mmCIF file of C-alpha atoms in Angstrom:
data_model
loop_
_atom_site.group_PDB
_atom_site.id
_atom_site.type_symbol
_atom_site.label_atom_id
_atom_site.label_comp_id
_atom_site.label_asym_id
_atom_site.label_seq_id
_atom_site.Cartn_x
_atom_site.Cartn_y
_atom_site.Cartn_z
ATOM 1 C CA UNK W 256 15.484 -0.573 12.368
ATOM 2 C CA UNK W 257 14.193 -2.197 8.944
ATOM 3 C CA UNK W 258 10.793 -3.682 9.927
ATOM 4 C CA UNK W 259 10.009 -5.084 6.839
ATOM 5 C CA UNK W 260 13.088 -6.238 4.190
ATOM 6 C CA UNK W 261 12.714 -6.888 0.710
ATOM 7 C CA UNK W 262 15.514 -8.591 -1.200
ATOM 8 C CA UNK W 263 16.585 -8.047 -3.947
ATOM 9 C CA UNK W 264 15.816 -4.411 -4.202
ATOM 10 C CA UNK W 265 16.671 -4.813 -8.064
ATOM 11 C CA UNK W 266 15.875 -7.888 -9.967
ATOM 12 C CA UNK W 267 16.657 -8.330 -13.325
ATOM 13 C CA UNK W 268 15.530 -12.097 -15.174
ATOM 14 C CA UNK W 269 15.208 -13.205 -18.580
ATOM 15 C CA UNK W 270 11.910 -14.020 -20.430
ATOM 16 C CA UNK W 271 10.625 -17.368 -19.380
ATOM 17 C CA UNK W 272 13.085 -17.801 -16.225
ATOM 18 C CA UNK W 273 11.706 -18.424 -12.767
ATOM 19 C CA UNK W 274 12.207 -15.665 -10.736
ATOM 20 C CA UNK W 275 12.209 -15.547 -6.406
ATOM 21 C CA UNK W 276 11.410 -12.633 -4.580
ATOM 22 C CA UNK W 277 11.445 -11.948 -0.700
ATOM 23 C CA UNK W 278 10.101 -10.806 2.094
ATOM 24 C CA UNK W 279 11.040 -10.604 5.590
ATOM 25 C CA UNK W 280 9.878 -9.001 8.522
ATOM 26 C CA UNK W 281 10.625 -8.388 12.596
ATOM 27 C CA UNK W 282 7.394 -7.043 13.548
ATOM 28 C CA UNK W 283 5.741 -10.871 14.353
ATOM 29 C CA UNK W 284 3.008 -9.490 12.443
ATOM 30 C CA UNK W 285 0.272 -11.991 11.356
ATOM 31 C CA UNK W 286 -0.474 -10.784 7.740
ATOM 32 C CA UNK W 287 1.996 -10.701 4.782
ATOM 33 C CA UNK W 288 0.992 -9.355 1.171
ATOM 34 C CA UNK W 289 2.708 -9.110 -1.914
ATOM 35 C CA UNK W 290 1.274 -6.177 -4.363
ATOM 36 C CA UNK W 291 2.585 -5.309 -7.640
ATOM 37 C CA UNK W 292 2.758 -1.456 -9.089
ATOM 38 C CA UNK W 293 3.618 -1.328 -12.489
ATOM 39 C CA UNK W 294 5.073 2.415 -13.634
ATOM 40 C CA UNK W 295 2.922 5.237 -13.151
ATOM 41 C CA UNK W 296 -0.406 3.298 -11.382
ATOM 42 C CA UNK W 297 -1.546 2.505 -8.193
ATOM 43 C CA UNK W 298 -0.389 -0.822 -6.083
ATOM 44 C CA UNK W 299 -2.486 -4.002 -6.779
ATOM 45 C CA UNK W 300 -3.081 -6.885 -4.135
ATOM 46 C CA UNK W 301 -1.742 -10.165 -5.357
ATOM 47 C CA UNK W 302 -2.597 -12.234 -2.716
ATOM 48 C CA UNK W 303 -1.722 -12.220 1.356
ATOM 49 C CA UNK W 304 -1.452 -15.056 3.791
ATOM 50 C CA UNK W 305 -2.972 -14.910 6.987
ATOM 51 C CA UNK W 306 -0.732 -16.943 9.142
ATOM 52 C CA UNK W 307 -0.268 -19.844 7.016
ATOM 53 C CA UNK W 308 -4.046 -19.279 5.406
ATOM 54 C CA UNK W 309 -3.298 -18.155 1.705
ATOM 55 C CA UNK W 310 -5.761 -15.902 0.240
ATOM 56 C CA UNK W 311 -5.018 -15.135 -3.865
ATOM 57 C CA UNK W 312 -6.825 -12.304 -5.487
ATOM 58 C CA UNK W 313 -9.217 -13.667 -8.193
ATOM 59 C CA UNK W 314 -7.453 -11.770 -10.968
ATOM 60 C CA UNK W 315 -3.451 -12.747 -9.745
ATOM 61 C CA UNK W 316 -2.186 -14.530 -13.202
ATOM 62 C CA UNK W 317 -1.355 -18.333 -12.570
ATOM 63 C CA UNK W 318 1.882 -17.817 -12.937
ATOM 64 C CA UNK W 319 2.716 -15.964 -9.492
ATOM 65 C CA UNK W 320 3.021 -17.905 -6.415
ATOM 66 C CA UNK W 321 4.054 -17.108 -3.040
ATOM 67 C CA UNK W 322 5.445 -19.233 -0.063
ATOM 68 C CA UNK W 323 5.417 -18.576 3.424
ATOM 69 C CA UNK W 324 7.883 -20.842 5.360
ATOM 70 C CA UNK W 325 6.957 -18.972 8.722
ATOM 71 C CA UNK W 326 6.306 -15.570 10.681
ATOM 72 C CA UNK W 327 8.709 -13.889 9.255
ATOM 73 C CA UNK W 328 9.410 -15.164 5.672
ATOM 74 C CA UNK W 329 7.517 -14.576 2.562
ATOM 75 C CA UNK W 330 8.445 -15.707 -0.836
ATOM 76 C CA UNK W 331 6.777 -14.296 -4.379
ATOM 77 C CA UNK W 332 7.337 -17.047 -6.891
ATOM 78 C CA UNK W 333 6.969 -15.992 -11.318
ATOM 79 C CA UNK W 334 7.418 -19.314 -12.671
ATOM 80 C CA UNK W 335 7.515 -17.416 -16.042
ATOM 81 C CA UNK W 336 7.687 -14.165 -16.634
ATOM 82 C CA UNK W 337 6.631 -12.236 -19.693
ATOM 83 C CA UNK W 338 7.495 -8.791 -20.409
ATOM 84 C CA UNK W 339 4.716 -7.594 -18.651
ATOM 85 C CA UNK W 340 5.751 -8.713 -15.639
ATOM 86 C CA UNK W 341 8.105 -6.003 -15.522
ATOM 87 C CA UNK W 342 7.114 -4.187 -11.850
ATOM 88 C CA UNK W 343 7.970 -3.099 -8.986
ATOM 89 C CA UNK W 344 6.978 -6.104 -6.314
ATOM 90 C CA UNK W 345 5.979 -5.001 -2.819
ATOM 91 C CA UNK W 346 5.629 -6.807 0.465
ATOM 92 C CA UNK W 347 3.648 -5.668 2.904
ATOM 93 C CA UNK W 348 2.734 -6.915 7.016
ATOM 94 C CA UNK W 349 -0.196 -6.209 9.276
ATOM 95 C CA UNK W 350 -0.508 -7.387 12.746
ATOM 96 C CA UNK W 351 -3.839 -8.196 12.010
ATOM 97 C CA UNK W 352 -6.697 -8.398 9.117
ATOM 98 C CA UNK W 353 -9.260 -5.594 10.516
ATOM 99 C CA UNK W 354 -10.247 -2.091 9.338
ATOM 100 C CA UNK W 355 -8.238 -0.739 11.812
ATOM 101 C CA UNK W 356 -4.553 -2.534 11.084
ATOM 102 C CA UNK W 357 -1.694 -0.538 9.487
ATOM 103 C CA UNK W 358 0.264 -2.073 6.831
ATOM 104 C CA UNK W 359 3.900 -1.669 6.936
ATOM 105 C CA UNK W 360 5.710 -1.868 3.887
ATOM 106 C CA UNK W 361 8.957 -2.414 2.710
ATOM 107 C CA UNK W 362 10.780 -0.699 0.205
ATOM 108 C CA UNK W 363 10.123 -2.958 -2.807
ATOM 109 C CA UNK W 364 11.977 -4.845 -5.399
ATOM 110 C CA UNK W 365 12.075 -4.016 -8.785
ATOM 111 C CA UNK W 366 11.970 -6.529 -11.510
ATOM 112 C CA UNK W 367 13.180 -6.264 -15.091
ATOM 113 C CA UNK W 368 12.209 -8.602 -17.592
ATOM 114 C CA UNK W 369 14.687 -8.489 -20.328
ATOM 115 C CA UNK Z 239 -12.391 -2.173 -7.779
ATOM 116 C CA UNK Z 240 -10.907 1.588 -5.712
ATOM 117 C CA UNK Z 241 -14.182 3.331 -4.668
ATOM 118 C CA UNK Z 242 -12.430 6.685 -4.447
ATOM 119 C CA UNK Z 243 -12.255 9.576 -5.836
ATOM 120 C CA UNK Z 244 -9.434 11.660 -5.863
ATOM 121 C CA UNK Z 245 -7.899 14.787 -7.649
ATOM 122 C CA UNK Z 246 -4.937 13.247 -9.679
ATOM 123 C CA UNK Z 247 -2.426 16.183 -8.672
ATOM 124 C CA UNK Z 248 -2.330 18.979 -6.664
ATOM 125 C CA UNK Z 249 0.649 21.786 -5.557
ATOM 126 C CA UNK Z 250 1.398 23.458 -2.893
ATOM 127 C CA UNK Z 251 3.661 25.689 -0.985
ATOM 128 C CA UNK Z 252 6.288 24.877 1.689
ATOM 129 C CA UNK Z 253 5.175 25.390 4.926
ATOM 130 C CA UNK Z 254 1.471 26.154 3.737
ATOM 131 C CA UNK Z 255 -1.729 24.047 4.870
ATOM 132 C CA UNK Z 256 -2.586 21.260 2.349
ATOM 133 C CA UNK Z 257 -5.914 19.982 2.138
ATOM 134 C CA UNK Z 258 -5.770 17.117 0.133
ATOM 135 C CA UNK Z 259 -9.940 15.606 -0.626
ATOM 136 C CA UNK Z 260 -11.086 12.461 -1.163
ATOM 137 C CA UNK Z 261 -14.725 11.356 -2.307
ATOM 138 C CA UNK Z 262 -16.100 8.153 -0.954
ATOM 139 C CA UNK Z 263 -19.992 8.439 -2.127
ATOM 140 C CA UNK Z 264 -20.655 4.269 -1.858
ATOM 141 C CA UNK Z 265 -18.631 4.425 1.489
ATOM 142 C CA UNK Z 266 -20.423 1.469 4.022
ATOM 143 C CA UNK Z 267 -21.197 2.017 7.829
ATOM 144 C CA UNK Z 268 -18.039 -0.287 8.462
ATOM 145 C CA UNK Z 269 -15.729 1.116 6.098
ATOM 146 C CA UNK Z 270 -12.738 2.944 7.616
ATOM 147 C CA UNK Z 271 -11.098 5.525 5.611
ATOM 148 C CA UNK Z 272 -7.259 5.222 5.419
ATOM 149 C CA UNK Z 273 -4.360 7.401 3.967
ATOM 150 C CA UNK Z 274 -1.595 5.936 2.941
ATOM 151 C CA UNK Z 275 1.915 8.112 0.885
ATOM 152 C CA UNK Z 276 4.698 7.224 -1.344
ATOM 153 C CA UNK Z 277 7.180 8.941 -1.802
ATOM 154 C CA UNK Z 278 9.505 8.413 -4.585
ATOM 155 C CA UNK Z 279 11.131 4.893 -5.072
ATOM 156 C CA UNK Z 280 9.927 4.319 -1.585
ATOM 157 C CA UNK Z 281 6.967 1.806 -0.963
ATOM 158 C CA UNK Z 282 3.789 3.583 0.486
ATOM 159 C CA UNK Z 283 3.356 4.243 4.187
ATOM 160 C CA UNK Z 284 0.689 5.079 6.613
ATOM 161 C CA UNK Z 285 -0.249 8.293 7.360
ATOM 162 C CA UNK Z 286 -3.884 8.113 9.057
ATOM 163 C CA UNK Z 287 -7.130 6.739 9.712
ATOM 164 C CA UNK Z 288 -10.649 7.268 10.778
ATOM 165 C CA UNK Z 289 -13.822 6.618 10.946
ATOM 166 C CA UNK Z 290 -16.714 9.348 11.785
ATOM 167 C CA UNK Z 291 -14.980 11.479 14.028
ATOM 168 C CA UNK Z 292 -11.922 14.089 12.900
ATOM 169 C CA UNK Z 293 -8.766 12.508 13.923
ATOM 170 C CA UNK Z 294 -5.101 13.847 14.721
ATOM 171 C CA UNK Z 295 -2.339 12.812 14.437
ATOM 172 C CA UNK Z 296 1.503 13.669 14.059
ATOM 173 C CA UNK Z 297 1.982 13.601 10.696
ATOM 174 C CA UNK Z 298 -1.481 14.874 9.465
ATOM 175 C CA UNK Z 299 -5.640 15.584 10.352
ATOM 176 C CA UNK Z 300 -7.925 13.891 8.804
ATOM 177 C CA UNK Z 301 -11.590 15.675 8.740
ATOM 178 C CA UNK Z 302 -14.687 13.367 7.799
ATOM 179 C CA UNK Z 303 -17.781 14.905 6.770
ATOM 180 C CA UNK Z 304 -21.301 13.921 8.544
ATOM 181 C CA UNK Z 305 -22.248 11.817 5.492
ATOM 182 C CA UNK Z 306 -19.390 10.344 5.682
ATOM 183 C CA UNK Z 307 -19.330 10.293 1.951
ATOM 184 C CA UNK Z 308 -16.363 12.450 1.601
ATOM 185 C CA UNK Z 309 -12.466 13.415 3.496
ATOM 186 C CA UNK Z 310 -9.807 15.288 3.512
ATOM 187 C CA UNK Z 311 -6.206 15.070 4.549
ATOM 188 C CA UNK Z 312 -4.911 18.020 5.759
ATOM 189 C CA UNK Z 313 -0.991 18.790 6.447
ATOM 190 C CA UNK Z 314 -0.818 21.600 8.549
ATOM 191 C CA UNK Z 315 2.894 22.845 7.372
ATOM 192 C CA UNK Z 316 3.673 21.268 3.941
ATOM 193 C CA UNK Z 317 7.521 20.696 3.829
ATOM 194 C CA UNK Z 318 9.366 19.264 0.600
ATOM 195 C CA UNK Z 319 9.784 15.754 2.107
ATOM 196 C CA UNK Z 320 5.768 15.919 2.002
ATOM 197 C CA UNK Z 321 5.568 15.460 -1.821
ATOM 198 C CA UNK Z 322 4.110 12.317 -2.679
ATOM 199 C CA UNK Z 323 1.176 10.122 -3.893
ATOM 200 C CA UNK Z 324 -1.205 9.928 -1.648
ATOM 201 C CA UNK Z 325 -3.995 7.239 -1.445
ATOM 202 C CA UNK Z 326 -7.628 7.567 0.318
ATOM 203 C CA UNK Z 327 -8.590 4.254 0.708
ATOM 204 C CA UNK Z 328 -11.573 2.096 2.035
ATOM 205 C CA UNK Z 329 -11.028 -0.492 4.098
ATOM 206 C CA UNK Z 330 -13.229 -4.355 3.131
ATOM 207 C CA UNK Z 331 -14.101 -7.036 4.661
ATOM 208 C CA UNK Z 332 -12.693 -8.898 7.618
ATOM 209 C CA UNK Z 333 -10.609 -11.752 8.563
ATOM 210 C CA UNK Z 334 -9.193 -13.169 5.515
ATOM 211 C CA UNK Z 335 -11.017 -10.928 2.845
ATOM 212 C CA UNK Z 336 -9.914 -7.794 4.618
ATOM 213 C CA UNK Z 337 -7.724 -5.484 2.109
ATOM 214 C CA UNK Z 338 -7.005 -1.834 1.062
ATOM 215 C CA UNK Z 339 -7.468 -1.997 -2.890
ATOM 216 C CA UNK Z 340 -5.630 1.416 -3.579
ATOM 217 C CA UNK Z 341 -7.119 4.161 -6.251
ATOM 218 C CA UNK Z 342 -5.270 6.149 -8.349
ATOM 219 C CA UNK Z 343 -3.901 8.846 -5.825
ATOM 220 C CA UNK Z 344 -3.620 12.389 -5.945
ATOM 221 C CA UNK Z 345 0.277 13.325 -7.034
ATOM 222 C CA UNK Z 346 1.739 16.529 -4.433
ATOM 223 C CA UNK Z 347 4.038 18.644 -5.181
ATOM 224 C CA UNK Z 348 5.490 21.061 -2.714
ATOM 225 C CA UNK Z 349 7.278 24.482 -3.923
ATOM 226 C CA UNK Z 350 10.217 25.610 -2.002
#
């Protein structure tokens, strides 16, 4: 019944090591977004493609990326992670991008930066 | 930036009403007003959404006030798998700018 799958749920990587996270879903939805919460605060929008239309948030860092191969594949790219980095990374789907459209999320993955 | 206003925690009873506000002074004709919850290690989900008119659904209620500048969520029978962050949000924009930019939540806790 998992409508929208994050993998891994627990991510460990080293200072300065690329790091791939993803994102799949089964709903066909249109929308994909990858947020990060860091401990204790509220989810932040990276950035979200709109079919294959990529829309990054003004203050994502450089250093995150994201891929999306097709429908139902995202990918959220740290080329180098610092320390404070260290979140947990959530994908999220909409069918569409109105007022109106519920976001489905998945349950996360979260990333340790040792 | 969240334009928001919530209390940051709040308790209540199990199986007691929960009216959970939300202040939205700068709120736009076109904004809708969304709740979303997380539950622990979980990532958030929806719970409702409206615009002007008091909505129901089966999770929750969500009454809007006239001006529109304020909300609240009520649960009608607070149970322990209830307690959670919850998030009033404004929806923005459209088309490719549309996003929920999440605030700061209030924290429930439910009492057995």
């Amino acid at each position: 019944d998992a409508m929208v799958i994050q993998n891994p749920r627990y991510q460990v990587t080293q200072f300065g090591k690329p790091v791939t996270l993803s994102c799949s879903q089964t709903l066909n939805h249109n929308v994909m977004y990858w947020y990060q919460q860091k401990s204790s605060q509220a989810p932040k929008l990276l950035f979200h493609y709109y079919d294959k239309d990529f829309n990054n948030e003004a203050d994502t860092p450089d250093n995150f990326q994201s891929r999306r191969p097709n429908t139902s594949f995202c990918f959220l790219d740290i080329r180098s992670p610092g320390l404070g980095d260290a979140a947990m990374y959530l994908c999220a789907t909409s069918r569409e991008a109105g007022p109106t459209d519920t976001q489905y999320f998945g349950p996360g993955t979260r990333l340790t930066v040792l | 930036d969240a334009k928001t206003t919530q209390p940051n925690s709040m308790e209540s009873n199990e199986e007691e009403p929960v009216h959970l506000p939300c202040n939205h002074s700068t709120i736009s004709g076109t904004d809708y007003i969304h709740w979303y919850r997380q539950l622990p290690s979980q990532g958030p989900e929806y719970v409702i959404h409206g615009l002007t008119s008091n909505v129901n659904n089966r999770m929750a209620s969500l009454a809007i006030a006239e001006d529109r500048k304020s909300s609240t969520l009520i649960l009608h029978r607070a149970t322990l798998r209830d307690a959670a962050v919850y998030y009033c949000i404004l929806s923005e924009g459209g088309g490719s700018n549309y996003k929920l930019t999440f605030g700061k939540g209030t924290l429930l806790t439910v009492n057995p």
